[in-house]
Structures are given as C-alpha cells and as structure tokens.
Amino acid sequence: MKTTKLVAVILADGFEEAEAVVFIDILRRLEIDVDVLSTVETSQLNSCFGTKISADYTLAEKFNQTYDAVMMPGGPQGTDNLSANSQVIAFLERHISLGKYICALCSSGAKVLAANNLLQGRNYTTGGDLQKNFTDGNFVDQKVVIDGNFVTGKGLGVSFEFSFTVAKLLLIEQQHEVDWQAEHIYLDKWPL
C-alpha cells in the first residue's frame, strides 16, 4: 500500500520563485502532497523577481500540523524574512525535534538554519559563500548535502537534484518511480 507523504513549503515575501516552483512541481509529480504556506497574513506573496504566487494556507493556519518534511527556498529578502519570523523558527524547531526532514535550498541553509543555530553542527551547503557569516554547522562544498534529517542544496542550479533527493528520501518504497521521473525529466546523471 502506498503511503502518502505531506510536505510544507514555507514562503516569505522575497522568496526565489524558481527554487520553490521546481520543488513543488517535482514533489507533486511524484504524488507527494505539498502545502505551500505563507508567512504573511494573506496567501498572496511577492517573489524575489516580482512574480505573484498564492500559497495554499498561511503558516498560522497550519502551525500545529506535522509534516514529513519542511522546505524553504532561498532569495535574499525571503530568507531574511523567514529568519526573522519567530513562528517559522518555532515551526522548524518542532519538526527538528520530531526527526522530520528539514530541507533548505540556497541561502536558507545559512540565513535561516545556521543563523538561528538550528544546524547544531551538522554538515550543510548554501549559496553565495554565506556560510562565512555564521558559525553553526559545517559547510560542505557540494551540490546537495544530506546529514541525518537535514537536506541542503547549493542554489537554483541544483533545484532538480535537490528536489529529487528529498523525494527519494520520502519515497523509500517507490525508489524506481523517483529514479524514472528524475531520468525522464531532467537528470542524465542520477542518482547523484
């Protein structure tokens, strides 16, 4: 029997839209349920490059929901907004304590996780040499880094690899489906 997985994608104004949309698309193609959560009071968000995107819910509406994974895209302003939001940090801390996957792409690895000491010494990657600004975590110069329940990706250029890596971790029983989609859609060298 196929088990449905549930993933939250947390968005704040200024998020990197391509990173978010690729992730959402790949997971939904693989029949993983995705809730897109807005950190503002409305579902309407402004992305880094001015694309307006609507979330499914606000974070406040789903704050007590437990997800199998929580994902954050990058985007300079978006990650600043995520990092400064106490509700986001509390939501992440609860999911970390439950051993759920914490998935950070691009600057969110450094500017959200490391900035709030959520990595607790784990290996991670991030974009733009941002690791130099933070002491938490051990930076690894790789496209995608998995350390326990933390999955981090370097940036927009690895969005597909990052997304399929998260999907593969979630769909242990359906590895062949993930591999087929990865090879079919994009990746000529999969798995990483």
PDB file of C-alpha atoms in Angstrom:
ATOM      1  CA  MET A   1       0.000   0.000   0.000  1.00  0.00           C
ATOM      2  CA  LYS A   2       1.280   3.412  -0.976  1.00  0.00           C
ATOM      3  CA  THR A   3       1.785   5.843   1.913  1.00  0.00           C
ATOM      4  CA  THR A   4       1.015   9.495   1.285  1.00  0.00           C
ATOM      5  CA  LYS A   5       3.693  11.928   2.412  1.00  0.00           C
ATOM      6  CA  LEU A   6       2.976  15.523   3.355  1.00  0.00           C
ATOM      7  CA  VAL A   7       5.475  18.347   2.815  1.00  0.00           C
ATOM      8  CA  ALA A   8       5.312  22.018   3.794  1.00  0.00           C
ATOM      9  CA  VAL A   9       6.969  24.689   1.660  1.00  0.00           C
ATOM     10  CA  ILE A  10       7.357  27.876   3.693  1.00  0.00           C
ATOM     11  CA  LEU A  11       7.387  31.110   1.702  1.00  0.00           C
ATOM     12  CA  ALA A  12       8.047  34.682   2.801  1.00  0.00           C
ATOM     13  CA  ASP A  13       7.934  37.773   0.613  1.00  0.00           C
ATOM     14  CA  GLY A  14      11.104  37.885  -1.477  1.00  0.00           C
ATOM     15  CA  PHE A  15      11.484  34.105  -1.931  1.00  0.00           C
ATOM     16  CA  GLU A  16      13.276  32.729  -5.000  1.00  0.00           C
ATOM     17  CA  GLU A  17      10.331  31.635  -7.112  1.00  0.00           C
ATOM     18  CA  ALA A  18      12.089  29.177  -9.418  1.00  0.00           C
ATOM     19  CA  GLU A  19      13.519  27.221  -6.480  1.00  0.00           C
ATOM     20  CA  ALA A  20      10.082  26.982  -4.875  1.00  0.00           C
ATOM     21  CA  VAL A  21       8.175  26.115  -8.045  1.00  0.00           C
ATOM     22  CA  VAL A  22      10.611  23.409  -9.205  1.00  0.00           C
ATOM     23  CA  PHE A  23      10.452  21.768  -5.772  1.00  0.00           C
ATOM     24  CA  ILE A  24       6.655  21.912  -5.600  1.00  0.00           C
ATOM     25  CA  ASP A  25       6.317  20.603  -9.162  1.00  0.00           C
ATOM     26  CA  ILE A  26       8.677  17.644  -8.705  1.00  0.00           C
ATOM     27  CA  LEU A  27       7.088  16.522  -5.446  1.00  0.00           C
ATOM     28  CA  ARG A  28       3.554  16.829  -6.769  1.00  0.00           C
ATOM     29  CA  ARG A  29       4.512  14.878  -9.926  1.00  0.00           C
ATOM     30  CA  LEU A  30       5.554  12.094  -7.597  1.00  0.00           C
ATOM     31  CA  GLU A  31       2.200  12.301  -5.787  1.00  0.00           C
ATOM     32  CA  ILE A  32       3.625  13.785  -2.616  1.00  0.00           C
ATOM     33  CA  ASP A  33       1.136  16.160  -1.025  1.00  0.00           C
ATOM     34  CA  VAL A  34       2.537  19.688  -0.711  1.00  0.00           C
ATOM     35  CA  ASP A  35       1.105  22.523   1.360  1.00  0.00           C
ATOM     36  CA  VAL A  36       2.510  25.901   0.347  1.00  0.00           C
ATOM     37  CA  LEU A  37       2.476  28.069   3.475  1.00  0.00           C
ATOM     38  CA  SER A  38       2.613  31.861   3.536  1.00  0.00           C
ATOM     39  CA  THR A  39       4.337  33.539   6.461  1.00  0.00           C
ATOM     40  CA  VAL A  40       2.300  36.700   5.961  1.00  0.00           C
ATOM     41  CA  GLU A  41      -1.359  37.183   6.855  1.00  0.00           C
ATOM     42  CA  THR A  42      -2.592  36.523   3.318  1.00  0.00           C
ATOM     43  CA  SER A  43      -1.988  33.769   0.814  1.00  0.00           C
ATOM     44  CA  GLN A  44      -0.671  36.242  -1.799  1.00  0.00           C
ATOM     45  CA  LEU A  45       3.147  36.547  -1.822  1.00  0.00           C
ATOM     46  CA  ASN A  46       5.646  38.586  -3.813  1.00  0.00           C
ATOM     47  CA  SER A  47       8.676  36.682  -5.028  1.00  0.00           C
ATOM     48  CA  CYS A  48      12.252  37.866  -5.409  1.00  0.00           C
ATOM     49  CA  PHE A  49      11.686  38.834  -9.047  1.00  0.00           C
ATOM     50  CA  GLY A  50       8.150  40.159  -8.752  1.00  0.00           C
ATOM     51  CA  THR A  51       6.139  37.060  -9.607  1.00  0.00           C
ATOM     52  CA  LYS A  52       2.988  36.933  -7.511  1.00  0.00           C
ATOM     53  CA  ILE A  53       2.292  33.472  -6.153  1.00  0.00           C
ATOM     54  CA  SER A  54      -0.529  32.314  -3.930  1.00  0.00           C
ATOM     55  CA  ALA A  55       0.040  29.930  -1.065  1.00  0.00           C
ATOM     56  CA  ASP A  56      -2.427  27.206  -0.105  1.00  0.00           C
ATOM     57  CA  TYR A  57      -2.589  28.341   3.521  1.00  0.00           C
ATOM     58  CA  THR A  58      -0.946  30.706   5.954  1.00  0.00           C
ATOM     59  CA  LEU A  59       1.615  29.246   8.337  1.00  0.00           C
ATOM     60  CA  ALA A  60      -0.635  30.314  11.214  1.00  0.00           C
ATOM     61  CA  GLU A  61      -3.448  28.117   9.838  1.00  0.00           C
ATOM     62  CA  LYS A  62      -1.195  25.038   9.641  1.00  0.00           C
ATOM     63  CA  PHE A  63       1.176  25.768  12.515  1.00  0.00           C
ATOM     64  CA  ASN A  64       0.086  22.708  14.534  1.00  0.00           C
ATOM     65  CA  GLN A  65       0.154  20.353  11.528  1.00  0.00           C
ATOM     66  CA  THR A  66       3.054  17.887  11.478  1.00  0.00           C
ATOM     67  CA  TYR A  67       4.725  17.371   8.092  1.00  0.00           C
ATOM     68  CA  ASP A  68       7.104  14.677   6.861  1.00  0.00           C
ATOM     69  CA  ALA A  69       9.371  17.423   5.516  1.00  0.00           C
ATOM     70  CA  VAL A  70       9.603  21.202   5.646  1.00  0.00           C
ATOM     71  CA  MET A  71      11.250  23.065   2.748  1.00  0.00           C
ATOM     72  CA  MET A  72      12.455  26.654   2.410  1.00  0.00           C
ATOM     73  CA  PRO A  73      13.739  28.206  -0.833  1.00  0.00           C
ATOM     74  CA  GLY A  74      16.348  30.941  -0.955  1.00  0.00           C
ATOM     75  CA  GLY A  75      16.055  34.531  -2.031  1.00  0.00           C
ATOM     76  CA  PRO A  76      17.914  37.306  -0.164  1.00  0.00           C
ATOM     77  CA  GLN A  77      14.872  39.110   1.203  1.00  0.00           C
ATOM     78  CA  GLY A  78      12.849  35.919   1.545  1.00  0.00           C
ATOM     79  CA  THR A  79      15.389  34.212   3.785  1.00  0.00           C
ATOM     80  CA  ASP A  80      15.810  37.383   5.863  1.00  0.00           C
ATOM     81  CA  ASN A  81      12.038  37.394   6.355  1.00  0.00           C
ATOM     82  CA  LEU A  82      11.967  33.686   7.257  1.00  0.00           C
ATOM     83  CA  SER A  83      14.859  34.042   9.687  1.00  0.00           C
ATOM     84  CA  ALA A  84      13.284  36.992  11.498  1.00  0.00           C
ATOM     85  CA  ASN A  85       9.921  35.247  11.925  1.00  0.00           C
ATOM     86  CA  SER A  86       9.640  33.582  15.354  1.00  0.00           C
ATOM     87  CA  GLN A  87       6.721  31.439  14.162  1.00  0.00           C
ATOM     88  CA  VAL A  88       8.900  30.000  11.360  1.00  0.00           C
ATOM     89  CA  ILE A  89      11.705  29.192  13.803  1.00  0.00           C
ATOM     90  CA  ALA A  90       9.311  27.539  16.276  1.00  0.00           C
ATOM     91  CA  PHE A  91       7.755  25.511  13.431  1.00  0.00           C
ATOM     92  CA  LEU A  92      11.209  24.344  12.312  1.00  0.00           C
ATOM     93  CA  GLU A  93      12.319  23.551  15.866  1.00  0.00           C
ATOM     94  CA  ARG A  94       9.260  21.362  16.423  1.00  0.00           C
ATOM     95  CA  HIS A  95       9.857  19.447  13.192  1.00  0.00           C
ATOM     96  CA  ILE A  96      13.562  19.046  14.012  1.00  0.00           C
ATOM     97  CA  SER A  97      12.672  17.637  17.447  1.00  0.00           C
ATOM     98  CA  LEU A  98      10.332  15.139  15.756  1.00  0.00           C
ATOM     99  CA  GLY A  99      13.077  13.990  13.355  1.00  0.00           C
ATOM    100  CA  LYS A 100      11.279  15.262  10.247  1.00  0.00           C
ATOM    101  CA  TYR A 101      13.224  16.286   7.152  1.00  0.00           C
ATOM    102  CA  ILE A 102      14.358  19.913   7.104  1.00  0.00           C
ATOM    103  CA  CYS A 103      15.107  20.952   3.522  1.00  0.00           C
ATOM    104  CA  ALA A 104      16.864  24.246   2.802  1.00  0.00           C
ATOM    105  CA  LEU A 105      17.798  25.421  -0.673  1.00  0.00           C
ATOM    106  CA  CYS A 106      20.329  28.152  -1.449  1.00  0.00           C
ATOM    107  CA  SER A 107      20.632  30.924   1.140  1.00  0.00           C
ATOM    108  CA  SER A 108      18.063  29.396   3.509  1.00  0.00           C
ATOM    109  CA  GLY A 109      20.684  26.877   4.695  1.00  0.00           C
ATOM    110  CA  ALA A 110      22.851  29.662   6.076  1.00  0.00           C
ATOM    111  CA  LYS A 111      20.454  32.550   6.611  1.00  0.00           C
ATOM    112  CA  VAL A 112      17.681  30.555   8.299  1.00  0.00           C
ATOM    113  CA  LEU A 113      19.216  27.357   9.703  1.00  0.00           C
ATOM    114  CA  ALA A 114      22.755  28.454  10.616  1.00  0.00           C
ATOM    115  CA  ALA A 115      21.669  31.955  11.616  1.00  0.00           C
ATOM    116  CA  ASN A 116      19.277  30.505  14.193  1.00  0.00           C
ATOM    117  CA  ASN A 117      21.634  27.727  15.378  1.00  0.00           C
ATOM    118  CA  LEU A 118      19.296  25.048  14.074  1.00  0.00           C
ATOM    119  CA  LEU A 119      22.024  23.001  12.382  1.00  0.00           C
ATOM    120  CA  GLN A 120      23.683  22.113  15.694  1.00  0.00           C
ATOM    121  CA  GLY A 121      26.964  21.234  13.984  1.00  0.00           C
ATOM    122  CA  ARG A 122      25.501  19.278  11.059  1.00  0.00           C
ATOM    123  CA  ASN A 123      27.014  19.350   7.575  1.00  0.00           C
ATOM    124  CA  TYR A 124      25.248  21.615   5.095  1.00  0.00           C
ATOM    125  CA  THR A 125      25.689  23.578   1.912  1.00  0.00           C
ATOM    126  CA  THR A 126      24.493  27.019   0.892  1.00  0.00           C
ATOM    127  CA  GLY A 127      24.920  29.523  -1.906  1.00  0.00           C
ATOM    128  CA  GLY A 128      26.978  32.681  -2.239  1.00  0.00           C
ATOM    129  CA  ASP A 129      29.635  31.982   0.416  1.00  0.00           C
ATOM    130  CA  LEU A 130      27.051  32.846   3.071  1.00  0.00           C
ATOM    131  CA  GLN A 131      28.495  30.194   5.387  1.00  0.00           C
ATOM    132  CA  LYS A 132      31.294  32.657   6.187  1.00  0.00           C
ATOM    133  CA  ASN A 133      28.788  34.787   8.123  1.00  0.00           C
ATOM    134  CA  PHE A 134      27.732  32.039  10.558  1.00  0.00           C
ATOM    135  CA  THR A 135      29.406  29.665  12.999  1.00  0.00           C
ATOM    136  CA  ASP A 136      26.713  26.987  13.265  1.00  0.00           C
ATOM    137  CA  GLY A 137      27.098  23.931  11.045  1.00  0.00           C
ATOM    138  CA  ASN A 138      29.925  22.580   8.896  1.00  0.00           C
ATOM    139  CA  PHE A 139      29.900  23.876   5.333  1.00  0.00           C
ATOM    140  CA  VAL A 140      30.480  21.261   2.624  1.00  0.00           C
ATOM    141  CA  ASP A 141      31.087  22.467  -0.931  1.00  0.00           C
ATOM    142  CA  GLN A 142      28.698  20.066  -2.714  1.00  0.00           C
ATOM    143  CA  LYS A 143      25.523  20.436  -4.774  1.00  0.00           C
ATOM    144  CA  VAL A 144      23.322  18.647  -2.256  1.00  0.00           C
ATOM    145  CA  VAL A 145      24.231  17.601   1.280  1.00  0.00           C
ATOM    146  CA  ILE A 146      22.320  15.147   3.466  1.00  0.00           C
ATOM    147  CA  ASP A 147      23.148  14.976   7.171  1.00  0.00           C
ATOM    148  CA  GLY A 148      20.605  12.979   9.127  1.00  0.00           C
ATOM    149  CA  ASN A 149      17.233  14.623   8.602  1.00  0.00           C
ATOM    150  CA  PHE A 150      18.723  17.788   7.076  1.00  0.00           C
ATOM    151  CA  VAL A 151      18.894  18.197   3.291  1.00  0.00           C
ATOM    152  CA  THR A 152      20.518  21.326   1.878  1.00  0.00           C
ATOM    153  CA  GLY A 153      21.144  22.439  -1.680  1.00  0.00           C
ATOM    154  CA  LYS A 154      23.561  24.999  -3.057  1.00  0.00           C
ATOM    155  CA  GLY A 155      21.159  27.087  -5.139  1.00  0.00           C
ATOM    156  CA  LEU A 156      18.837  27.465  -8.096  1.00  0.00           C
ATOM    157  CA  GLY A 157      21.150  25.499 -10.405  1.00  0.00           C
ATOM    158  CA  VAL A 158      20.671  22.327  -8.338  1.00  0.00           C
ATOM    159  CA  SER A 159      16.918  22.675  -7.786  1.00  0.00           C
ATOM    160  CA  PHE A 160      16.148  19.458  -9.671  1.00  0.00           C
ATOM    161  CA  GLU A 161      18.808  17.396  -7.883  1.00  0.00           C
ATOM    162  CA  PHE A 162      17.707  18.828  -4.530  1.00  0.00           C
ATOM    163  CA  SER A 163      14.030  18.107  -5.206  1.00  0.00           C
ATOM    164  CA  PHE A 164      14.610  14.540  -6.369  1.00  0.00           C
ATOM    165  CA  THR A 165      16.897  13.881  -3.400  1.00  0.00           C
ATOM    166  CA  VAL A 166      14.143  14.936  -0.994  1.00  0.00           C
ATOM    167  CA  ALA A 167      11.582  12.871  -2.929  1.00  0.00           C
ATOM    168  CA  LYS A 168      13.817   9.803  -2.807  1.00  0.00           C
ATOM    169  CA  LEU A 169      14.213  10.134   0.962  1.00  0.00           C
ATOM    170  CA  LEU A 170      10.459  10.402   1.404  1.00  0.00           C
ATOM    171  CA  LEU A 171       9.504   7.632  -1.027  1.00  0.00           C
ATOM    172  CA  ILE A 172      11.661   4.789   0.250  1.00  0.00           C
ATOM    173  CA  GLU A 173       9.152   2.214  -1.045  1.00  0.00           C
ATOM    174  CA  GLN A 174       8.896   3.807  -4.504  1.00  0.00           C
ATOM    175  CA  GLN A 175      12.532   4.431  -5.427  1.00  0.00           C
ATOM    176  CA  HIS A 176      12.013   3.245  -9.012  1.00  0.00           C
ATOM    177  CA  GLU A 177       9.325   5.916  -9.580  1.00  0.00           C
ATOM    178  CA  VAL A 178      11.638   8.666  -8.352  1.00  0.00           C
ATOM    179  CA  ASP A 179      14.527   7.401 -10.463  1.00  0.00           C
ATOM    180  CA  TRP A 180      12.350   7.118 -13.575  1.00  0.00           C
ATOM    181  CA  GLN A 181      10.990  10.657 -13.178  1.00  0.00           C
ATOM    182  CA  ALA A 182      14.472  12.045 -12.497  1.00  0.00           C
ATOM    183  CA  GLU A 183      15.918  10.453 -15.620  1.00  0.00           C
ATOM    184  CA  HIS A 184      12.836  11.223 -17.715  1.00  0.00           C
ATOM    185  CA  ILE A 185      12.508  14.884 -16.759  1.00  0.00           C
ATOM    186  CA  TYR A 186      15.999  16.159 -16.403  1.00  0.00           C
ATOM    187  CA  LEU A 187      18.919  14.352 -14.910  1.00  0.00           C
ATOM    188  CA  ASP A 188      21.341  12.427 -17.067  1.00  0.00           C
ATOM    189  CA  LYS A 189      23.478  11.522 -14.036  1.00  0.00           C
ATOM    190  CA  TRP A 190      21.093  10.218 -11.442  1.00  0.00           C
ATOM    191  CA  PRO A 191      21.395   9.311  -8.647  1.00  0.00           C
ATOM    192  CA  LEU A 192      23.950  11.878  -7.574  1.00  0.00           C
TER     193      LEU A 192
END
